N, CA, C and O atoms as a MOPAC input file, in Angstrom:
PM7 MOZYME 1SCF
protein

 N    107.00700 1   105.08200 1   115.32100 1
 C    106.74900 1   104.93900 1   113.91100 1
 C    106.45100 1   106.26200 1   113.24400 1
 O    106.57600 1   106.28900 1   112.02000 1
 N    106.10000 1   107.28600 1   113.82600 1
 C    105.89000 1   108.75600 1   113.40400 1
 C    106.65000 1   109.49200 1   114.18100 1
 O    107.18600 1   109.19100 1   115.24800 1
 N    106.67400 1   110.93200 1   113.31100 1
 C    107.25700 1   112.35600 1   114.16200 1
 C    108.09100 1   112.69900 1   113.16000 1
 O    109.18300 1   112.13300 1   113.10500 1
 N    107.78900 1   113.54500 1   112.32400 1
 C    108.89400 1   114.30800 1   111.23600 1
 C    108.56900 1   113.69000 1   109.80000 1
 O    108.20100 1   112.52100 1   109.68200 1
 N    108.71500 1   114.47500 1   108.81600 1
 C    108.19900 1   114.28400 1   107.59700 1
 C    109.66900 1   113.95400 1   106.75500 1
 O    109.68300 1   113.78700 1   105.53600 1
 N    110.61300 1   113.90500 1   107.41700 1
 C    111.95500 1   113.06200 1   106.49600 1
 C    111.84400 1   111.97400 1   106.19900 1
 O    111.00400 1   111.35200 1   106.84900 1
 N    112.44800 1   111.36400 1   105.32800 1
 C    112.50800 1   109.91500 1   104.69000 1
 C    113.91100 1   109.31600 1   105.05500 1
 O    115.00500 1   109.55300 1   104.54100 1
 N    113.53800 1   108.37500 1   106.20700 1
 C    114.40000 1   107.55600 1   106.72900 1
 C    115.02900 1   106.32500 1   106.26300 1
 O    114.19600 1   105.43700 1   106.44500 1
 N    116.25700 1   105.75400 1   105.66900 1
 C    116.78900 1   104.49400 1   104.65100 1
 C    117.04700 1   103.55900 1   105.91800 1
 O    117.19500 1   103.81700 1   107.11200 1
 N    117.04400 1   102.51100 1   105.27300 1
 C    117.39100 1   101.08600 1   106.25800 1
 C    117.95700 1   100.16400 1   105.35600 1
 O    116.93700 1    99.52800 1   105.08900 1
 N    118.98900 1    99.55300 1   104.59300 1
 C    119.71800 1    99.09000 1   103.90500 1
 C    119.58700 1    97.41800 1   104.47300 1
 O    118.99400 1    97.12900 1   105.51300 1
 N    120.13700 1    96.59600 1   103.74200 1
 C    120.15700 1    95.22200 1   104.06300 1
 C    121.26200 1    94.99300 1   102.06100 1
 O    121.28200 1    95.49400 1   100.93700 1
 N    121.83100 1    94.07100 1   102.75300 1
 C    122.58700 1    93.46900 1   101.52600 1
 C    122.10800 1    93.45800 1   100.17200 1
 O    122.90300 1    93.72800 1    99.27100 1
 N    120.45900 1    93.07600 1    99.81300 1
 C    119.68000 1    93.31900 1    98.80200 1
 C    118.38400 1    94.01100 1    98.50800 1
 O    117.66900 1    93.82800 1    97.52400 1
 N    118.19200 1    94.82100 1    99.49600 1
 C    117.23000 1    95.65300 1    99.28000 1
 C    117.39500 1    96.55700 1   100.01400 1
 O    118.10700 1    96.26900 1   100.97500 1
 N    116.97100 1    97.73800 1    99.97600 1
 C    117.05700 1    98.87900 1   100.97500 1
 C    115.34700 1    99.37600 1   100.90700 1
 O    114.58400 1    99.56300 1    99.95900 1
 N    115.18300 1    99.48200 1   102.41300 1
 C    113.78000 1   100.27600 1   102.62300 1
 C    113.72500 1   101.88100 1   102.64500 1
 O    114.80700 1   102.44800 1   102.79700 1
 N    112.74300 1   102.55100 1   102.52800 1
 C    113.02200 1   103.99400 1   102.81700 1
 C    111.65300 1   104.08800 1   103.60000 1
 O    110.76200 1   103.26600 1   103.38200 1
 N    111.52900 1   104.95400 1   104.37800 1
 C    110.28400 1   104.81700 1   105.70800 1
 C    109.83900 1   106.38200 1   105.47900 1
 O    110.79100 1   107.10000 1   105.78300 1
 N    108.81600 1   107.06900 1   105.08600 1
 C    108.09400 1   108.61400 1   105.28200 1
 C    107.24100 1   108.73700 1   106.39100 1
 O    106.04000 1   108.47100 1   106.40100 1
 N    108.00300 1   109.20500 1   107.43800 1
 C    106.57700 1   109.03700 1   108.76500 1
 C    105.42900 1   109.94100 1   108.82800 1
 O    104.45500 1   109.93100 1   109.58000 1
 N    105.77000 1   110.75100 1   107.84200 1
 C    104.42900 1   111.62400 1   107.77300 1
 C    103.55000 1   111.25900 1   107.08400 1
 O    102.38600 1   111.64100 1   107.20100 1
 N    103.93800 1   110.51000 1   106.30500 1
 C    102.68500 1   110.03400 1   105.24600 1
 C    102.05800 1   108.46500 1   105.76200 1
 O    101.25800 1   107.81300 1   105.09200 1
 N    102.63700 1   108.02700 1   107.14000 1
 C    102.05100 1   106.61200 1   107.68200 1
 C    100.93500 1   106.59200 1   107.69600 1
 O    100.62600 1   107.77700 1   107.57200 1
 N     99.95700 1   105.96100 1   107.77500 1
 C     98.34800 1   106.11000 1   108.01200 1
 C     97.93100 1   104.48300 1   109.57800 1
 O     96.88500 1   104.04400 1   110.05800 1
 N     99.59300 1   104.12300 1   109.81800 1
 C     99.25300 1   103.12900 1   111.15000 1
 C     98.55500 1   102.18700 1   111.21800 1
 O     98.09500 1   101.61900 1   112.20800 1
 N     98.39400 1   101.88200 1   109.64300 1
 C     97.31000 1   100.72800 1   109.54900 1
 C     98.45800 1    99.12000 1   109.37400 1
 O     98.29000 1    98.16800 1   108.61200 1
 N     99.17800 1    99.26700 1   110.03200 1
 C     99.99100 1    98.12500 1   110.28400 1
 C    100.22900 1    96.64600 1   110.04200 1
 O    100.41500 1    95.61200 1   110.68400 1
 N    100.09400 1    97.21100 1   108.36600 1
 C    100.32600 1    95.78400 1   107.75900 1
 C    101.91000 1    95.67000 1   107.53000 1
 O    102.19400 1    94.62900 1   106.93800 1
 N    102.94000 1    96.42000 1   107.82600 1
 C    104.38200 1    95.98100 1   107.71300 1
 C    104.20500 1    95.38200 1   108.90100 1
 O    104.02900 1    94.18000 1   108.70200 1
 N    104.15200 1    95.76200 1   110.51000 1
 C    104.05900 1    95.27500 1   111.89100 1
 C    103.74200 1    93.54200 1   111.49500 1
 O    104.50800 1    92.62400 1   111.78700 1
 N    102.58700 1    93.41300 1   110.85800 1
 C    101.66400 1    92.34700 1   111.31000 1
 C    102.14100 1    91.05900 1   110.13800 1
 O    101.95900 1    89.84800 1   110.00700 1
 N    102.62200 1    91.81300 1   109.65200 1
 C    103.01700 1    90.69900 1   108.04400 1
 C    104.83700 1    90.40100 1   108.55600 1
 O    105.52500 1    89.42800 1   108.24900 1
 N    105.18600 1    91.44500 1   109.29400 1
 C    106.96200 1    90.95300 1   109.11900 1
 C    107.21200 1    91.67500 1   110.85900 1
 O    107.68200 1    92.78500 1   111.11000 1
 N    106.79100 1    90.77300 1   111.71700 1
 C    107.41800 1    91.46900 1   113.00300 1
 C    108.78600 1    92.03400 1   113.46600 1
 O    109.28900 1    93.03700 1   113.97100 1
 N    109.19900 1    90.36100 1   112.83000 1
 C    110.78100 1    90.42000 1   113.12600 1
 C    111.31200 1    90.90800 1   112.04300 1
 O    112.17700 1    90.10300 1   111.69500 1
 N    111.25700 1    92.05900 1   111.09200 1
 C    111.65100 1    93.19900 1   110.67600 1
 C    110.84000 1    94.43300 1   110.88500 1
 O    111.11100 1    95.41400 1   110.19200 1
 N    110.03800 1    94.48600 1   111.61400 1
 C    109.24100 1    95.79400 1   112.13700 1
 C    108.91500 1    95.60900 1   112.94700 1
 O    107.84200 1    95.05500 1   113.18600 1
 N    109.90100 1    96.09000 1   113.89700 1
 C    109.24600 1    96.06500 1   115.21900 1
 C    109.40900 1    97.38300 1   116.03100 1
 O    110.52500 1    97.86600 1   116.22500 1
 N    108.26800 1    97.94900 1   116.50000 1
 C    108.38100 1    99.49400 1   116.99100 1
 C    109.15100 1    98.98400 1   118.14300 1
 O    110.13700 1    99.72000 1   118.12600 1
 N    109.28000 1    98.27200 1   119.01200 1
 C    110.09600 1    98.49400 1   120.18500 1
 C    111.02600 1    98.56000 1   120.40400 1
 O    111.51400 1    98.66800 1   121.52900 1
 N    111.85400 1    98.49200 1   118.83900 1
 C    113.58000 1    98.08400 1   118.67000 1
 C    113.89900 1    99.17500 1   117.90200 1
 O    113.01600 1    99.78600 1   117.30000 1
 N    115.46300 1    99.60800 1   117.83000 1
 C    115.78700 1   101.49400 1   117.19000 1
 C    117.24700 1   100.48900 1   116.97900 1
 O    118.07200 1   100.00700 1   117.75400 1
 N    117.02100 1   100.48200 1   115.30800 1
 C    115.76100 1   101.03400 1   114.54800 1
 C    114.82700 1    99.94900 1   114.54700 1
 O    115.06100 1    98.79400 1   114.90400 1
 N    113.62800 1   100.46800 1   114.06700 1
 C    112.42100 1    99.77200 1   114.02000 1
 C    112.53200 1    98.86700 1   112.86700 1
 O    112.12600 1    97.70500 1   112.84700 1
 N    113.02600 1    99.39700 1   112.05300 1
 C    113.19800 1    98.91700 1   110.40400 1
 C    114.33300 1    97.57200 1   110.41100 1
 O    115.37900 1    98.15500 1   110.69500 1
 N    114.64200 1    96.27000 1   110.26900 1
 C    116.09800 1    96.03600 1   110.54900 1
 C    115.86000 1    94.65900 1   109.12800 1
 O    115.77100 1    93.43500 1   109.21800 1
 N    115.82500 1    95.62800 1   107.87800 1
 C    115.48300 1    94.31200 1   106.82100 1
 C    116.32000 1    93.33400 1   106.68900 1
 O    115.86100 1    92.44900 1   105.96700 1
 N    118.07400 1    92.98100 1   107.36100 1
 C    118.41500 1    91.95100 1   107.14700 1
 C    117.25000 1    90.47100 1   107.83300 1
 O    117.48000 1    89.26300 1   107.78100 1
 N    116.31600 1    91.02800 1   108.28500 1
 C    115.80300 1    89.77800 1   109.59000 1
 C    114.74700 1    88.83600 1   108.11000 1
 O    114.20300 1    87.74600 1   108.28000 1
 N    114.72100 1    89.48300 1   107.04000 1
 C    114.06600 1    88.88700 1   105.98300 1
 C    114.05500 1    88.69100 1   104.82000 1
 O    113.81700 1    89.83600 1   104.43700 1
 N    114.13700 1    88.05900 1   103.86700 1
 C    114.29900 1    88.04300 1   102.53800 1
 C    114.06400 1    89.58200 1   101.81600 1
 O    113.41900 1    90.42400 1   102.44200 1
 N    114.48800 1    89.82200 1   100.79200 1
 C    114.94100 1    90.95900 1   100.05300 1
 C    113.07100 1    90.45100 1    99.15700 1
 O    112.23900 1    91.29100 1    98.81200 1
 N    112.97000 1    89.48400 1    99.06200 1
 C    111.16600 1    88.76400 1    98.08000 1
 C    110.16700 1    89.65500 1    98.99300 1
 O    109.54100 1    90.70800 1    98.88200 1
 N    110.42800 1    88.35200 1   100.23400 1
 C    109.59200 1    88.58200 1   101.33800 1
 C    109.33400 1    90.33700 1   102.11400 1
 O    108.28200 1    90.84100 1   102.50800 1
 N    110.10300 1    90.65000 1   102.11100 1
 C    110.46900 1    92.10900 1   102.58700 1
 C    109.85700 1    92.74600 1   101.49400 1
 O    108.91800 1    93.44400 1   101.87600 1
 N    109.99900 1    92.76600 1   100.50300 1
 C    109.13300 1    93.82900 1    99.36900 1
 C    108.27400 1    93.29300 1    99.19200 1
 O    107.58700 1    94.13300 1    98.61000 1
 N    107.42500 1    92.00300 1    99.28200 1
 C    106.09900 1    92.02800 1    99.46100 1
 C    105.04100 1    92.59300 1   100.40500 1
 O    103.91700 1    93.00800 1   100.12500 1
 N    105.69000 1    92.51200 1   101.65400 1
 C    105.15700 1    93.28800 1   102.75100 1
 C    105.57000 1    94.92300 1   102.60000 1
 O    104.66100 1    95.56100 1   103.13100 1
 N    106.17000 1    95.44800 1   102.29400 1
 C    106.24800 1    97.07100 1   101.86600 1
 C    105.24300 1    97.33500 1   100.74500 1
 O    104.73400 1    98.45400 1   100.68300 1
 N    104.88400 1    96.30100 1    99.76600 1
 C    104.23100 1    96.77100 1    99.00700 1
 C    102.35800 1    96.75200 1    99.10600 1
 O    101.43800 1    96.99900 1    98.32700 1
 N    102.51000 1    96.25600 1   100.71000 1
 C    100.88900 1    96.30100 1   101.37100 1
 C    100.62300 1    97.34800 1   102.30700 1
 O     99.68300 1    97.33200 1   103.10300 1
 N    101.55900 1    98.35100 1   102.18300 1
 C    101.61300 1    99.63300 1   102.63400 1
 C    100.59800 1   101.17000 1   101.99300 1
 O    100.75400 1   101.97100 1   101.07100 1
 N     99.78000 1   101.01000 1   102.85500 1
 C     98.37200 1   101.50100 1   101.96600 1
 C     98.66000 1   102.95000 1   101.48300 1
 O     98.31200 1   103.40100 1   100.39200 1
 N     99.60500 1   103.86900 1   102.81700 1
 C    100.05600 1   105.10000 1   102.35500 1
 C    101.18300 1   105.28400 1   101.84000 1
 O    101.48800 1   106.47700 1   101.83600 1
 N    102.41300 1   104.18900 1   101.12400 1
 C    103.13900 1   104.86800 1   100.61800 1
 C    103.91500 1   105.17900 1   101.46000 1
 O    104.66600 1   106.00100 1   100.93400 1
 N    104.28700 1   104.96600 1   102.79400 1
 C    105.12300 1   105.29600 1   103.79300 1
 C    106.23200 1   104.80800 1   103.45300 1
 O    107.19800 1   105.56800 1   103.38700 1
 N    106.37300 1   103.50800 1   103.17000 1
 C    107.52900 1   102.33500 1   103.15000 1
 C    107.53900 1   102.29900 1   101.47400 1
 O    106.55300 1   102.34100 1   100.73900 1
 N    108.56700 1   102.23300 1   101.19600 1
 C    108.66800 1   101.83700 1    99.81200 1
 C    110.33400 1   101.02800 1    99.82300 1
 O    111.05100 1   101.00300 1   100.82400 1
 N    110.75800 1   100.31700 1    98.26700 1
 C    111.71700 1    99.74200 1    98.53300 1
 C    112.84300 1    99.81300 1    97.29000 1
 O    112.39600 1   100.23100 1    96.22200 1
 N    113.48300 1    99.64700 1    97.30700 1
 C    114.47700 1    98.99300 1    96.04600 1
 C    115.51200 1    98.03500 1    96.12200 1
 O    116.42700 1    98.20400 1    96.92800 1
 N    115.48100 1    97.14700 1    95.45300 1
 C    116.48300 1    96.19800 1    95.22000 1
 C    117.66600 1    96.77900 1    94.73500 1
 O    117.73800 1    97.75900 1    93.99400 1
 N    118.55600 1    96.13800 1    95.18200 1
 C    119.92500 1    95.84700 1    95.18700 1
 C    120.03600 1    95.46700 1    93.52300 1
 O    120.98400 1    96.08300 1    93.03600 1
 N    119.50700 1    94.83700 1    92.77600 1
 C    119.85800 1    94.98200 1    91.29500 1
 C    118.84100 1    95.69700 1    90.65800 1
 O    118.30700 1    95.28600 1    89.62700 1
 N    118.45700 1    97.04500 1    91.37100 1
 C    118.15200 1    98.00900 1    90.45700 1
 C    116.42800 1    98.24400 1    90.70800 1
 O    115.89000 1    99.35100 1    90.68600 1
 N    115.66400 1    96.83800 1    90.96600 1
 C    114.04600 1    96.82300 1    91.00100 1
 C    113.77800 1    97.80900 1    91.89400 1
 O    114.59000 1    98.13100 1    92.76200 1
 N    112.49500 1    98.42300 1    91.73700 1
 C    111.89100 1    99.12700 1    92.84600 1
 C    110.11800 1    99.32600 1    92.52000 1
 O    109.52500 1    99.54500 1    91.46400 1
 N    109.80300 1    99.20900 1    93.41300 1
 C    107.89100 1    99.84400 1    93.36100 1
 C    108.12300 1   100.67400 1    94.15400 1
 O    109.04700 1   100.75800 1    94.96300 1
 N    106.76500 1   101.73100 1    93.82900 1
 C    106.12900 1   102.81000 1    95.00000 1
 C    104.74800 1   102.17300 1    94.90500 1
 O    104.08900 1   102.11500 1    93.86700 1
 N    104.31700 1   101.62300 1    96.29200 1
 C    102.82200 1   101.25000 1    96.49800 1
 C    102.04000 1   102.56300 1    96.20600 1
 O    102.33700 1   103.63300 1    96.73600 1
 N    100.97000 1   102.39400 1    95.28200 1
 C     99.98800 1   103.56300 1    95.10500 1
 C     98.54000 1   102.94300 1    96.27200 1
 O     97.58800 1   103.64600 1    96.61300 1
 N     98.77100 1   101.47700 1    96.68600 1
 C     97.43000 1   101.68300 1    97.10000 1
 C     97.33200 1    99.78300 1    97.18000 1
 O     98.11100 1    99.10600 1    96.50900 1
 N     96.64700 1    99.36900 1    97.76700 1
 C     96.31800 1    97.78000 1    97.99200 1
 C     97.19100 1    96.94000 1    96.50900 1
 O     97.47300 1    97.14800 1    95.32800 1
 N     97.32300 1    95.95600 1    97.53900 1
 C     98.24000 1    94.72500 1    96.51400 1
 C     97.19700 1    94.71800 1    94.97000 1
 O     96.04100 1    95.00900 1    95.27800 1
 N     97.34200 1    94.48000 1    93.57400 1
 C     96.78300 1    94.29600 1    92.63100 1
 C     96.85400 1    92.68700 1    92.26500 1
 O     97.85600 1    91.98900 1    92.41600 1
 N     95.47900 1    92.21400 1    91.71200 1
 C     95.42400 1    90.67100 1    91.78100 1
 C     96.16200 1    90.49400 1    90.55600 1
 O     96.47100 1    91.51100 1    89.93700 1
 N     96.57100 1    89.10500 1    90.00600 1
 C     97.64600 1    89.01500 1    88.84600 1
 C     96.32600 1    89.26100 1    87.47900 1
 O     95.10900 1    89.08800 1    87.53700 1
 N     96.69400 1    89.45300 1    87.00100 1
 C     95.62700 1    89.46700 1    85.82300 1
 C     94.73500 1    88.16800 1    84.84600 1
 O     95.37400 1    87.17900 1    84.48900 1
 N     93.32800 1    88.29800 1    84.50500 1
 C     93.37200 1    86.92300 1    84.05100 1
 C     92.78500 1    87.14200 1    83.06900 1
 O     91.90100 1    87.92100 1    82.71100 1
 N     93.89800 1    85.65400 1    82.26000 1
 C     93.47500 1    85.81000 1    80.79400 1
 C     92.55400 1    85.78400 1    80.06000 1
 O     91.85100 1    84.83700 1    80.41400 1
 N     92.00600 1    86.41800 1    78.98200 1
 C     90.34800 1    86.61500 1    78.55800 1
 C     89.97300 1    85.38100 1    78.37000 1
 O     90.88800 1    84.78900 1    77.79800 1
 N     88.72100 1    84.42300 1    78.64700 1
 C     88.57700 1    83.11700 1    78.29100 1
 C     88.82100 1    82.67100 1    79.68600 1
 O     88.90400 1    81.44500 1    79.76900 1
 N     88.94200 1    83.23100 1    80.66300 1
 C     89.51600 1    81.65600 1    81.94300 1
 C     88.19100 1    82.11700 1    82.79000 1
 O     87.88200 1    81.52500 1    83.82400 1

């Protein structure tokens, strides 16, 4: 999951991942949230057809350092700055 500060792509039909191993911090919430698309024992490690293009960018976006980031296939993309954000609630609830 580390060794070299390049930014590695992993493509799938509707989303493509991009992986920074220098900036990982190993706190392994892609591993633990999506095995069967992250799995260190398999090359590549990364293999996003194994999951939804939804599902798959929800788990990149619980990526605390910014290692993993993603973009959709029609254009969407986040860069995680930091823990999931709760939805917002409306003044009055």
């Amino acid at each position: 999951m580390s060794g070299g500060s390049e930014k590695k792509t992993y493509q799938a039909q509707s989303i493509t991942v991009t992986f920074e191993a220098s900036r990982c911090l190993h706190a392994a919430e892609c591993v633990q949230g999506l095995p069967e698309v992250f799995d260190i024992a398999k090359r590549p490690w990364i293999q996003p057809d194994n999951a939804t293009a939804e599902r798959l960018a929800e788990v990149v976006r619980r990526c605390p350092s910014g290692a993993l980031q993603y973009e959709l296939v029609d254009g969407g993309t986040e860069t995680p700055t930091g823990p999931p954000r709760s939805p917002a609630v409306p003044p009055g609830s």
